[in-house]
Amino acid sequence: MTQLAARGVVKAYGPTPALRGVTLDVAEGEIVAVTGPSGCGKSTLLHCLAGILRPDAGQVTWRGERIDTWSEAARSKLRRTEFGVLFQFGQLVAELTAAENVALPLLLAGTGRREARAAALGWLERLDVADVADVRPGRMSGGQQQRCALARALVTEPRVLFADEPTGALDTLTGEQVLTHLVRLARQQHTSVVLVTHEPRIAAYADREVMLRDGVVDTTGLGLERPFAGERR
Amino acid sequence: MSTTHVLLGLLAAGNRHGYDLKRAHDTRLPRARPLAFGQVYATLGRLARDGLVVATGQERESGPDRTAYALTGRGREELDAWLAAVEPPAPYVTSTLFAKVVVALLVADVDTARAYLVAQARAHTDRLRELTAIKTAPTATLDDVVAADYAIVHLDADLRWLRTTLDRVADWHREVHP
Ligand SMILES: Nc1ncnc2c1ncn2[C@@H]1O[C@H](COP(=O)(O)OP(=O)(O)O)[C@@H](O)[C@H]1O
Ligand SMILES: [Mg+2]
């Protein structure tokens, strides 16, 4: 079943067109890679799908309901409750420890301190970074920071995880470990993932790859719209 | 790849007979072409002739193919010399992939060359995904992971080249057919 969809989404930054009519469906539990050369509109599409940016034209629907017309407050609530976001780096609050960072989304949602901390520790454990629970981001390695950021994105058990070049700032092996965790946990929880990457190697972890080119879906055949035939689930 | 030296290396870990060697080879190099028994025995025969390995007697009830072999001192020297020699990076671009794109441009139009590149990129992407699935399977051993990694980074490099070349095809064709 389609969970999230873009229909003819258009978005420009002033005179610069970023998306020129993009249509994309993300099914429940599906991992979709959005690929393409830099500047082709991947991040802009992710922001539109996540309700962070409002398209100039076209629609974004969540479980069949249009969300691009919602108020900022309503979209912000949707993001807090149903979506998780993971960027390339720099998402953690520098003044807070790993556990406090991960607990933050739960505290904002009204969960009690004790319960939020317990959940945060559980996620840090699942991501093999329980040992830095009481450490601040400045004293963690890049890989540890990104695992904490992933824990924070997943702590609310979102239905969709948006990941924008999540391994872009990491070395190959560290990036791969983060990605392996991301894919494994998403599959376990049946979370859909929109995975933005310009690397074929990273896109190969997804069920499907959609390639953008100059703000539209590439239809030359490189976009590989068809699903992967192998056993993925 | 030097099957000879891989067999010498496997024997360095302890005496083995041909069947054992074939199995060890296929396990340690999971993405390499599996060795044929005939090739194992032929190679062992040659190595024994050259004094690099020596037969260490037979197990009682078995035929000649149950002969176990041991690495000799000279075999060990040969193995160490091979390991110490750095492989020169390939001096020529020998890929059939590359040759096909060049020839496609010479004999066909831009669209044909492009269609070939797209089809090839699809095949590469499929293989990349298969290998990623193999590598991330819960049952994967480090032998599997390291071998898959090797293939994956090479496919990834080919794919980048295919995509970049796809963007250059029109200009390239103009240069080839002025
Ligand atoms: N905040 C912004 N202001 C102006 N132009 C932007 C902004 N963000 C992105 N762009 C432009 O929009 C286009 C698409 O950008 P983006 O979605 O970031 O692409 P990608 O993520 O694929 O690299 C590019 O031409 C980029 O320069
Ligand atoms: Mg981007």
Coordinates of C-alpha atoms and ligand atoms in Angstrom, one line a residue:
Chain A
M1 CA 0.0 0.0 0.0
T2 CA 1.2 3.5 -0.9
Q3 CA 2.2 5.3 2.3
L4 CA 3.7 8.5 0.9
A5 CA 3.5 10.0 -2.5
A6 CA 4.6 13.0 -4.6
R7 CA 2.4 13.9 -7.5
G8 CA 3.9 16.3 -10.1
V9 CA 5.9 18.1 -7.4
V10 CA 7.4 21.4 -8.6
K11 CA 9.8 23.5 -6.5
A12 CA 12.0 26.5 -7.2
Y13 CA 14.3 28.6 -5.1
G14 CA 13.7 32.0 -6.6
P15 CA 14.7 31.7 -10.2
T16 CA 16.4 28.3 -9.7
P17 CA 14.2 25.4 -10.6
A18 CA 14.9 22.4 -8.3
L19 CA 12.0 20.0 -9.0
R20 CA 10.1 20.2 -12.3
G21 CA 7.3 17.8 -11.8
V22 CA 8.3 14.7 -9.8
T23 CA 6.0 11.8 -9.1
L24 CA 7.0 9.1 -6.7
D25 CA 5.3 6.5 -4.5
V26 CA 6.7 5.0 -1.4
A27 CA 5.0 1.8 -0.1
E28 CA 4.7 0.8 3.5
G29 CA 8.0 -0.8 4.6
E30 CA 9.7 -0.1 1.3
I31 CA 13.2 1.3 1.1
V32 CA 13.5 3.6 -1.9
A33 CA 16.8 5.1 -3.0
V34 CA 16.7 8.5 -4.6
T35 CA 19.8 9.0 -6.7
G36 CA 21.3 11.3 -9.3
P37 CA 24.1 13.8 -9.7
S38 CA 24.5 16.6 -7.2
G39 CA 22.1 19.5 -7.8
C40 CA 19.5 17.3 -9.4
G41 CA 17.0 17.9 -6.7
K42 CA 17.3 14.9 -4.3
S43 CA 17.4 16.9 -1.1
T44 CA 14.6 19.2 -2.2
L45 CA 12.4 16.2 -3.0
L46 CA 13.2 14.7 0.4
H47 CA 12.3 18.0 2.1
C48 CA 9.0 18.2 0.2
L49 CA 8.1 14.6 1.0
A50 CA 8.9 15.1 4.7
G51 CA 6.7 18.2 4.8
I52 CA 9.7 20.5 5.6
L53 CA 9.3 22.4 2.3
R54 CA 6.1 23.2 0.6
P55 CA 6.0 22.5 -3.1
D56 CA 5.1 25.4 -5.5
A57 CA 2.8 23.0 -7.4
G58 CA 1.8 19.4 -7.3
Q59 CA 0.8 17.4 -4.3
V60 CA 2.3 15.4 -1.4
T61 CA 0.1 12.8 0.2
W62 CA 0.5 10.8 3.4
R63 CA -1.8 7.7 3.6
G64 CA -4.0 9.2 0.9
E65 CA -4.3 12.6 2.5
R66 CA -2.8 15.8 1.1
I67 CA -0.3 17.2 3.5
D68 CA 1.2 20.0 1.4
T69 CA -1.8 22.1 2.1
W70 CA -1.5 21.6 5.9
S71 CA -0.4 24.4 8.2
E72 CA 3.2 24.4 9.3
A73 CA 2.1 23.4 12.8
A74 CA 0.2 20.4 11.5
R75 CA 3.1 19.3 9.3
S76 CA 5.5 19.8 12.1
K77 CA 3.4 17.5 14.3
L78 CA 3.3 14.9 11.6
R79 CA 7.1 15.1 11.4
R80 CA 7.4 14.6 15.1
T81 CA 5.1 11.7 15.3
E82 CA 5.3 9.7 12.1
F83 CA 8.6 10.7 10.5
G84 CA 12.3 10.4 11.4
V85 CA 15.0 12.4 9.7
L86 CA 18.7 11.6 9.4
F87 CA 21.1 14.1 7.7
Q88 CA 24.7 13.8 6.6
F89 CA 26.1 15.1 9.9
G90 CA 25.7 17.7 12.6
Q91 CA 22.3 16.9 13.9
L92 CA 23.0 16.3 17.5
V93 CA 22.8 19.0 20.1
A94 CA 26.3 19.7 21.2
E95 CA 25.4 20.5 24.9
L96 CA 23.5 17.2 25.4
T97 CA 24.9 13.7 25.9
A98 CA 24.1 10.9 23.5
A99 CA 21.3 9.6 25.7
E100 CA 19.8 13.0 26.2
N101 CA 20.0 13.7 22.4
V102 CA 18.1 10.4 21.7
A103 CA 15.6 11.0 24.4
L104 CA 14.8 14.5 23.1
P105 CA 12.1 13.6 20.5
L106 CA 10.3 11.6 23.2
L107 CA 10.4 14.4 25.8
L108 CA 9.1 16.8 23.1
A109 CA 6.2 14.4 22.6
G110 CA 5.4 14.4 26.3
T111 CA 7.0 11.1 27.4
G112 CA 8.2 11.1 31.0
R113 CA 12.0 11.6 31.7
R114 CA 12.6 8.2 33.1
E115 CA 10.8 6.4 30.3
A116 CA 12.4 8.5 27.6
R117 CA 15.9 7.8 29.0
A118 CA 15.2 4.0 29.2
A119 CA 14.0 4.0 25.6
A120 CA 17.0 6.1 24.5
L121 CA 19.4 3.6 26.2
G122 CA 17.6 0.7 24.4
W123 CA 18.2 2.4 21.0
L124 CA 21.8 3.2 21.7
E125 CA 22.2 -0.5 22.7
R126 CA 20.6 -1.7 19.5
L127 CA 23.0 0.5 17.5
D128 CA 26.1 -0.7 19.5
V129 CA 26.8 2.7 21.0
A130 CA 25.6 2.2 24.6
D131 CA 29.1 2.9 25.8
V132 CA 28.8 6.6 24.8
A133 CA 25.4 7.1 26.4
D134 CA 26.7 9.8 28.7
V135 CA 29.2 11.3 26.3
R136 CA 28.7 14.6 24.4
P137 CA 28.9 14.6 20.6
G138 CA 32.1 16.5 20.5
R139 CA 33.9 13.6 22.1
M140 CA 32.5 10.9 19.8
S141 CA 33.8 9.6 16.5
G142 CA 31.9 10.5 13.3
G143 CA 30.5 7.0 13.2
Q144 CA 29.3 7.1 16.8
Q145 CA 27.6 10.5 16.2
Q146 CA 25.8 9.2 13.2
R147 CA 24.6 6.1 15.0
C148 CA 23.3 8.3 17.8
A149 CA 21.6 10.5 15.2
L150 CA 20.0 7.3 13.7
A151 CA 18.9 6.3 17.2
R152 CA 17.3 9.7 17.6
A153 CA 15.6 9.4 14.3
L154 CA 14.1 6.0 15.2
V155 CA 13.3 6.5 18.9
T156 CA 9.7 7.6 18.1
E157 CA 9.3 4.4 15.9
P158 CA 8.4 6.5 12.9
R159 CA 6.6 5.1 9.9
V160 CA 9.0 6.8 7.5
L161 CA 12.7 7.5 7.8
F162 CA 14.2 10.2 5.6
A163 CA 17.9 9.8 5.2
D164 CA 19.8 12.4 3.2
E165 CA 23.3 11.1 2.3
P166 CA 23.5 9.4 5.7
T167 CA 26.9 8.0 5.1
G168 CA 28.3 11.0 3.1
A169 CA 30.6 12.2 5.8
L170 CA 31.9 8.8 6.9
D171 CA 34.6 6.5 5.7
T172 CA 33.6 3.4 3.8
L173 CA 33.6 0.9 6.6
T174 CA 32.0 3.2 9.2
G175 CA 29.4 4.3 6.6
E176 CA 28.6 0.7 5.8
Q177 CA 28.0 -0.1 9.5
V178 CA 25.6 2.8 9.9
L179 CA 23.8 1.8 6.7
T180 CA 23.6 -1.9 7.7
H181 CA 22.0 -0.9 11.0
L182 CA 19.6 1.5 9.3
V183 CA 18.4 -1.1 6.8
R184 CA 18.1 -3.9 9.4
L185 CA 16.2 -1.8 11.9
A186 CA 13.9 -0.3 9.2
R187 CA 13.0 -3.9 8.0
Q188 CA 12.4 -5.1 11.6
Q189 CA 10.0 -2.2 12.3
H190 CA 8.5 -2.2 8.8
T191 CA 9.6 1.5 8.5
S192 CA 9.6 2.9 5.0
V193 CA 12.9 4.7 4.0
V194 CA 13.6 7.4 1.6
L195 CA 17.4 7.1 1.1
V196 CA 19.0 9.9 -0.8
T197 CA 22.4 9.1 -2.1
H198 CA 24.6 9.8 -5.2
E199 CA 26.5 6.5 -4.8
P200 CA 25.4 3.3 -6.7
R201 CA 27.0 1.2 -3.9
I202 CA 24.7 2.8 -1.3
A203 CA 21.6 2.7 -3.5
A204 CA 22.1 -1.1 -3.8
Y205 CA 20.9 -1.5 -0.2
A206 CA 17.4 -0.3 -1.3
D207 CA 14.5 -2.2 -2.7
R208 CA 14.2 0.3 -5.6
E209 CA 16.1 3.1 -7.1
V210 CA 14.6 6.3 -8.6
M211 CA 17.1 8.5 -10.4
L212 CA 16.5 12.2 -10.7
R213 CA 18.1 14.3 -13.4
D214 CA 17.6 18.1 -13.6
G215 CA 14.6 18.0 -11.3
V216 CA 12.7 15.2 -13.1
V217 CA 12.7 11.4 -12.8
D218 CA 15.2 10.0 -15.3
T219 CA 13.3 7.8 -17.7
T220 CA 16.2 6.8 -19.9
G221 CA 16.3 3.5 -18.1
L222 CA 19.1 4.3 -15.7
G223 CA 16.5 5.1 -13.1
L224 CA 15.8 1.4 -12.6
E225 CA 12.2 2.0 -11.6
R226 CA 11.5 -1.8 -11.5
P227 CA 11.9 -3.4 -8.2
F228 CA 14.9 -5.6 -7.4
A229 CA 14.1 -9.2 -8.2
G230 CA 16.1 -10.9 -5.5
E231 CA 15.0 -11.8 -2.0
R232 CA 15.1 -8.7 0.1
R233 CA 12.6 -9.3 2.8
Chain B
M1 CA 44.8 -15.0 -10.5
S2 CA 47.6 -17.5 -9.7
T3 CA 45.9 -20.7 -8.7
T4 CA 49.4 -22.2 -8.2
H5 CA 50.2 -19.7 -5.4
V6 CA 46.8 -19.9 -3.8
L7 CA 47.3 -23.7 -3.5
L8 CA 50.8 -23.2 -2.1
G9 CA 49.3 -20.8 0.4
L10 CA 46.6 -23.3 1.4
L11 CA 49.2 -26.0 1.9
A12 CA 51.3 -23.7 4.1
A13 CA 48.6 -24.0 6.7
G14 CA 49.0 -27.8 6.8
N15 CA 49.1 -30.9 4.6
R16 CA 46.0 -31.5 2.5
H17 CA 44.8 -33.8 -0.3
G18 CA 43.4 -32.6 -3.5
Y19 CA 39.7 -32.7 -2.6
D20 CA 40.4 -30.8 0.6
L21 CA 42.3 -28.1 -1.3
K22 CA 39.5 -27.6 -3.7
R23 CA 37.1 -27.2 -0.8
A24 CA 39.4 -24.8 1.0
H25 CA 39.9 -22.8 -2.1
D26 CA 36.2 -22.4 -2.8
T27 CA 35.5 -21.4 0.8
R28 CA 38.3 -18.9 1.2
L29 CA 37.7 -17.3 -2.2
P30 CA 33.9 -17.5 -2.4
R31 CA 33.4 -15.2 -5.4
A32 CA 36.2 -16.7 -7.5
R33 CA 35.5 -19.2 -10.2
P34 CA 35.3 -22.6 -8.3
L35 CA 38.3 -24.8 -9.0
A36 CA 37.8 -28.0 -11.1
F37 CA 39.2 -31.2 -9.5
G38 CA 41.1 -31.8 -12.7
Q39 CA 42.8 -28.5 -12.4
V40 CA 43.8 -29.1 -8.7
Y41 CA 45.4 -32.5 -9.6
A42 CA 47.1 -31.1 -12.7
T43 CA 48.6 -28.2 -10.7
L44 CA 49.6 -30.5 -7.8
G45 CA 51.4 -32.8 -10.3
R46 CA 53.3 -29.9 -11.8
L47 CA 54.2 -28.5 -8.3
A48 CA 55.5 -31.9 -7.2
R49 CA 57.5 -32.2 -10.4
D50 CA 59.1 -28.8 -9.7
G51 CA 59.8 -29.8 -6.1
L52 CA 57.5 -27.2 -4.6
V53 CA 55.3 -29.8 -2.9
V54 CA 55.8 -33.4 -2.0
A55 CA 53.4 -36.3 -1.6
T56 CA 53.2 -37.5 1.9
G57 CA 51.8 -41.0 1.4
Q58 CA 48.3 -42.3 0.9
E59 CA 45.4 -43.1 3.1
R60 CA 44.8 -46.7 3.3
E61 CA 41.6 -47.5 1.5
S62 CA 41.8 -44.7 -1.0
G63 CA 43.0 -44.3 -4.6
P64 CA 45.6 -42.0 -5.9
D65 CA 43.4 -38.9 -5.5
R66 CA 43.6 -39.3 -1.7
T67 CA 47.3 -38.5 -1.7
A68 CA 48.1 -35.7 0.7
Y69 CA 50.6 -33.1 -0.2
A70 CA 53.0 -31.0 1.9
L71 CA 54.7 -27.7 1.1
T72 CA 58.5 -28.1 0.7
G73 CA 61.1 -25.5 1.7
R74 CA 61.4 -24.4 -1.9
G75 CA 57.7 -24.2 -2.1
R76 CA 57.7 -21.9 0.9
E77 CA 60.3 -19.7 -0.7
E78 CA 58.3 -19.5 -4.0
L79 CA 55.2 -18.5 -2.0
D80 CA 57.0 -15.8 0.0
A81 CA 58.6 -14.4 -3.1
W82 CA 55.1 -14.2 -4.7
L83 CA 53.6 -12.5 -1.6
A84 CA 56.4 -10.0 -1.5
A85 CA 56.1 -8.9 -5.1
V86 CA 53.7 -5.9 -5.5
E87 CA 51.2 -6.3 -8.3
P88 CA 51.8 -3.6 -10.9
P89 CA 48.6 -1.6 -11.6
A90 CA 47.2 -2.7 -15.0
P91 CA 49.2 -0.8 -17.6
Y92 CA 46.5 -0.9 -20.3
V93 CA 42.7 -0.5 -20.3
T94 CA 41.7 -4.0 -21.3
S95 CA 38.0 -4.0 -20.4
T96 CA 35.6 -5.5 -23.0
L97 CA 33.1 -3.0 -21.6
F98 CA 35.3 -0.1 -22.7
A99 CA 36.1 -1.6 -26.1
K100 CA 32.4 -2.2 -26.8
V101 CA 31.4 1.4 -26.1
V102 CA 34.2 2.6 -28.4
V103 CA 33.2 0.3 -31.2
A104 CA 29.5 1.1 -30.7
L105 CA 30.4 4.7 -31.3
L106 CA 32.4 3.9 -34.4
V107 CA 29.8 1.7 -36.1
A108 CA 26.5 3.0 -34.7
D109 CA 24.7 6.2 -33.8
V110 CA 24.5 8.0 -30.5
D111 CA 21.2 6.3 -29.5
T112 CA 22.7 2.8 -30.1
A113 CA 25.7 3.6 -28.0
R114 CA 23.5 5.0 -25.3
A115 CA 21.2 2.0 -25.3
Y116 CA 24.1 -0.2 -24.9
L117 CA 25.4 1.8 -21.9
V118 CA 22.0 1.8 -20.3
A119 CA 21.6 -1.9 -20.7
Q120 CA 25.1 -2.5 -19.3
A121 CA 24.4 -0.2 -16.4
R122 CA 21.3 -2.2 -15.6
A123 CA 23.2 -5.5 -15.6
H124 CA 25.8 -4.0 -13.4
T125 CA 23.3 -2.6 -11.0
D126 CA 21.5 -5.9 -10.7
R127 CA 24.8 -7.6 -9.9
L128 CA 25.6 -4.9 -7.4
R129 CA 22.4 -5.6 -5.6
E130 CA 22.8 -9.3 -5.6
L131 CA 26.3 -8.9 -4.1
T132 CA 25.0 -6.5 -1.5
A133 CA 22.3 -9.0 -0.5
I134 CA 24.9 -11.8 -0.2
K135 CA 27.1 -9.5 1.9
T136 CA 24.4 -8.3 4.2
A137 CA 22.8 -11.7 4.7
P138 CA 22.9 -12.8 8.4
T139 CA 24.7 -15.9 7.4
A140 CA 27.5 -14.1 5.6
T141 CA 31.0 -15.0 6.7
L142 CA 33.9 -12.5 6.5
D143 CA 35.2 -14.6 3.5
D144 CA 31.9 -13.7 1.8
V145 CA 32.0 -10.1 2.9
V146 CA 35.5 -9.4 1.8
A147 CA 35.1 -11.1 -1.5
A148 CA 31.8 -9.3 -2.2
D149 CA 33.4 -6.0 -1.2
Y150 CA 36.0 -6.5 -3.9
A151 CA 33.4 -7.1 -6.6
I152 CA 31.2 -4.3 -5.3
V153 CA 33.7 -1.5 -5.5
H154 CA 34.7 -2.6 -9.0
L155 CA 31.1 -2.7 -10.1
D156 CA 30.6 0.7 -8.5
A157 CA 33.5 2.1 -10.4
D158 CA 32.3 0.7 -13.7
L159 CA 28.8 2.2 -13.0
R160 CA 30.2 5.6 -12.3
W161 CA 32.1 5.4 -15.6
L162 CA 29.0 4.2 -17.5
R163 CA 27.0 7.1 -16.1
T164 CA 29.6 9.7 -16.8
T165 CA 30.2 8.3 -20.3
L166 CA 26.5 8.4 -21.0
D167 CA 26.6 12.1 -20.4
R168 CA 29.6 12.3 -22.8
V169 CA 28.2 10.2 -25.6
A170 CA 26.8 12.9 -27.8
D171 CA 30.0 15.0 -27.7
W172 CA 32.2 12.0 -28.1
H173 CA 30.2 10.9 -31.2
R174 CA 30.7 14.3 -32.7
E175 CA 34.4 14.0 -32.2
V176 CA 34.6 10.5 -33.7
H177 CA 32.4 11.5 -36.7
P178 CA 33.3 15.1 -37.4
Ligands
LIG1 N1 18.3 27.0 -0.2 C1 18.6 27.1 -1.5 N2 18.6 28.3 -2.2 C2 18.8 28.4 -3.5 N3 19.0 27.3 -4.3 C3 19.0 26.1 -3.8 C4 18.8 25.9 -2.4 N4 18.8 24.6 -2.1 C5 19.0 24.0 -3.3 N5 19.1 24.9 -4.3 C6 19.4 24.6 -5.7 O1 18.3 23.7 -6.1 C7 18.8 22.7 -7.0 C8 18.6 21.3 -6.4 O2 19.3 21.2 -5.1 P1 19.2 20.0 -4.2 O3 17.8 19.6 -4.0 O4 20.0 20.3 -2.9 O5 20.0 18.9 -5.0 P2 20.8 17.5 -4.6 O6 20.4 17.2 -3.2 O7 20.4 16.5 -5.6 O8 22.2 17.9 -4.7 C9 20.3 23.0 -7.2 O9 20.5 23.7 -8.4 C10 20.6 23.8 -6.0 O10 21.7 24.7 -6.2
MG2 MG 21.5 17.0 -1.4

